[in-house]
Tab-separated table of C-alpha atoms in Angstrom:
chain	number	residue	atom	x	y	z
A	1	MET	CA	243.660	165.387	249.820
A	2	SER	CA	246.065	165.369	246.887
A	3	PRO	CA	244.767	164.047	243.598
A	4	ASP	CA	246.185	160.735	242.512
A	5	PRO	CA	248.781	161.027	239.720
A	6	GLU	CA	246.363	159.863	237.021
A	7	THR	CA	243.817	162.496	238.020
A	8	ALA	CA	246.501	165.195	238.091
A	9	LEU	CA	247.782	164.083	234.677
A	10	ALA	CA	244.252	164.120	233.259
A	11	GLN	CA	243.809	167.700	234.465
A	12	VAL	CA	247.186	168.835	233.066
A	13	ARG	CA	246.416	167.068	229.789
A	14	ALA	CA	243.011	168.766	229.491
A	15	ILE	CA	244.544	172.195	230.118
A	16	ALA	CA	247.500	171.731	227.772
A	17	LEU	CA	245.634	170.148	224.870
A	18	GLU	CA	243.037	172.923	224.908
A	19	LEU	CA	245.736	175.321	223.664
A	20	PRO	CA	246.033	175.907	219.898
A	21	GLU	CA	248.075	173.284	218.039
A	22	ALA	CA	249.209	171.641	221.271
A	23	GLU	CA	250.113	167.993	221.055
A	24	GLU	CA	251.243	165.362	223.508
A	25	ARG	CA	253.992	162.827	223.072
A	26	PRO	CA	256.342	161.100	225.462
A	27	SER	CA	259.773	162.569	226.049
A	28	HIS	CA	262.191	160.621	228.224
A	29	GLY	CA	259.256	158.507	229.371
A	30	GLN	CA	257.217	161.485	230.593
A	31	PRO	CA	253.962	162.893	229.156
A	32	THR	CA	255.167	166.037	227.404
A	33	PHE	CA	253.314	168.800	225.591
A	34	PHE	CA	254.532	170.618	222.497
A	35	VAL	CA	253.491	173.430	220.190
A	36	ALA	CA	255.081	173.622	216.738
A	37	GLY	CA	257.704	171.107	217.864
A	38	LYS	CA	258.703	173.103	220.954
A	39	GLN	CA	258.140	171.765	224.432
A	40	PHE	CA	256.025	173.861	226.778
A	41	ALA	CA	255.076	171.487	229.609
A	42	GLN	CA	255.976	168.109	231.049
A	43	PHE	CA	254.132	166.076	233.679
A	44	ARG	CA	256.267	164.169	236.160
A	45	HIS	CA	255.323	161.780	238.941
A	46	ASP	CA	258.009	160.332	241.207
A	47	HIS	CA	260.666	161.087	238.601
A	48	HIS	CA	263.727	159.010	239.514
A	49	GLY	CA	262.123	158.348	242.902
A	50	ASP	CA	261.927	162.002	243.956
A	51	GLY	CA	258.428	161.491	245.401
A	52	ARG	CA	257.023	164.620	243.736
A	53	THR	CA	254.191	165.158	241.294
A	54	ILE	CA	254.778	168.299	239.239
A	55	VAL	CA	254.167	169.959	235.933
A	56	ALA	CA	257.269	171.610	234.481
A	57	VAL	CA	256.693	174.883	232.635
A	58	LYS	CA	258.818	177.499	230.919
A	59	THR	CA	259.543	180.794	232.639
A	60	ALA	CA	259.881	184.218	231.044
A	61	ASP	CA	263.631	184.391	231.643
A	62	ASP	CA	266.475	182.855	233.628
A	63	GLU	CA	265.640	184.952	236.701
A	64	GLU	CA	261.928	184.211	237.036
A	65	GLY	CA	262.291	180.532	238.005
A	66	PRO	CA	264.810	181.026	240.831
A	67	ASN	CA	262.774	184.000	242.098
A	68	LEU	CA	259.580	181.936	242.185
A	69	ILE	CA	261.367	179.127	244.040
A	70	ASP	CA	262.708	181.610	246.611
A	71	ILE	CA	259.284	183.204	247.129
A	72	ALA	CA	257.162	180.023	247.239
A	73	PRO	CA	259.291	176.871	247.680
A	74	GLU	CA	256.197	174.868	248.659
A	75	THR	CA	254.754	175.509	245.181
A	76	TYR	CA	257.789	175.820	242.896
A	77	SER	CA	260.901	173.712	242.459
A	78	ARG	CA	263.840	173.204	240.155
A	79	VAL	CA	263.259	170.638	237.441
A	80	ALA	CA	265.911	167.944	237.115
A	81	TYR	CA	267.614	167.956	233.699
A	82	PHE	CA	265.959	171.253	232.701
A	83	GLY	CA	267.709	174.600	232.710
A	84	VAL	CA	266.940	177.640	234.815
A	85	GLY	CA	264.319	178.735	232.267
A	86	TRP	CA	261.981	176.077	233.659
A	87	VAL	CA	260.216	175.601	236.988
A	88	GLY	CA	258.186	172.764	238.490
A	89	ILE	CA	254.747	173.494	239.919
A	90	SER	CA	253.716	171.131	242.706
A	91	LEU	CA	250.577	169.109	242.088
A	92	ALA	CA	250.502	167.851	245.682
A	93	GLY	CA	248.593	169.108	248.661
A	94	PRO	CA	244.961	169.484	249.516
A	95	ASP	CA	244.159	172.602	247.512
A	96	ILE	CA	245.677	172.675	244.043
A	97	ASP	CA	244.727	175.920	242.339
A	98	TRP	CA	243.957	174.576	238.864
A	99	ASP	CA	243.119	178.038	237.503
A	100	PHE	CA	246.573	179.246	238.530
A	101	THR	CA	248.247	176.085	237.216
A	102	GLY	CA	246.351	176.411	233.947
A	103	ASP	CA	247.479	180.010	233.597
A	104	ARG	CA	251.129	178.999	234.115
A	105	ILE	CA	250.781	176.240	231.505
A	106	ALA	CA	249.208	178.725	229.072
A	107	ARG	CA	251.970	181.269	229.713
A	108	SER	CA	254.520	178.560	229.011
A	109	TRP	CA	252.694	177.770	225.754
A	110	GLU	CA	252.923	181.465	224.809
A	111	LEU	CA	256.691	181.381	225.361
A	112	ALA	CA	257.044	178.379	223.038
A	113	ALA	CA	254.389	179.150	220.410
A	114	PRO	CA	255.365	180.512	217.009
A	115	ARG	CA	254.618	184.134	216.235
A	116	ARG	CA	251.880	183.216	213.744
A	117	LEU	CA	249.827	181.634	216.552
A	118	LEU	CA	250.378	184.565	218.875
A	119	GLU	CA	249.453	187.059	216.144
A	120	ALA	CA	246.324	185.030	215.355
A	121	GLY	CA	245.095	185.614	218.879
A	122	GLY	CA	247.087	183.055	220.831
A	123	ARG	CA	245.158	181.291	223.500
């Protein structure tokens, strides 16, 4: 069974805020996570009535996101109002792999984090 949105948000929040200097604040009405003023993740539930619960994360480049969507469309999706350097990870379904999701959130943090944090050991 899929977690309810509040449970999914609590899990995303716990993962994201464990990362160095991560902070949460709303952006466009959505719980959004930042490091050094740069966004690295956003939680969305039924955004504009789309019926999905996702966490949006950065991708390494403009090709990674579309490739992930092509390979695993049940897991990945485009994120409305975000560019191709972002991908949505589905938080629906009976077996969410929270270790995998946490790794993707952490990788997104690494893409947004300032060099000083990465040089200090990162996550």
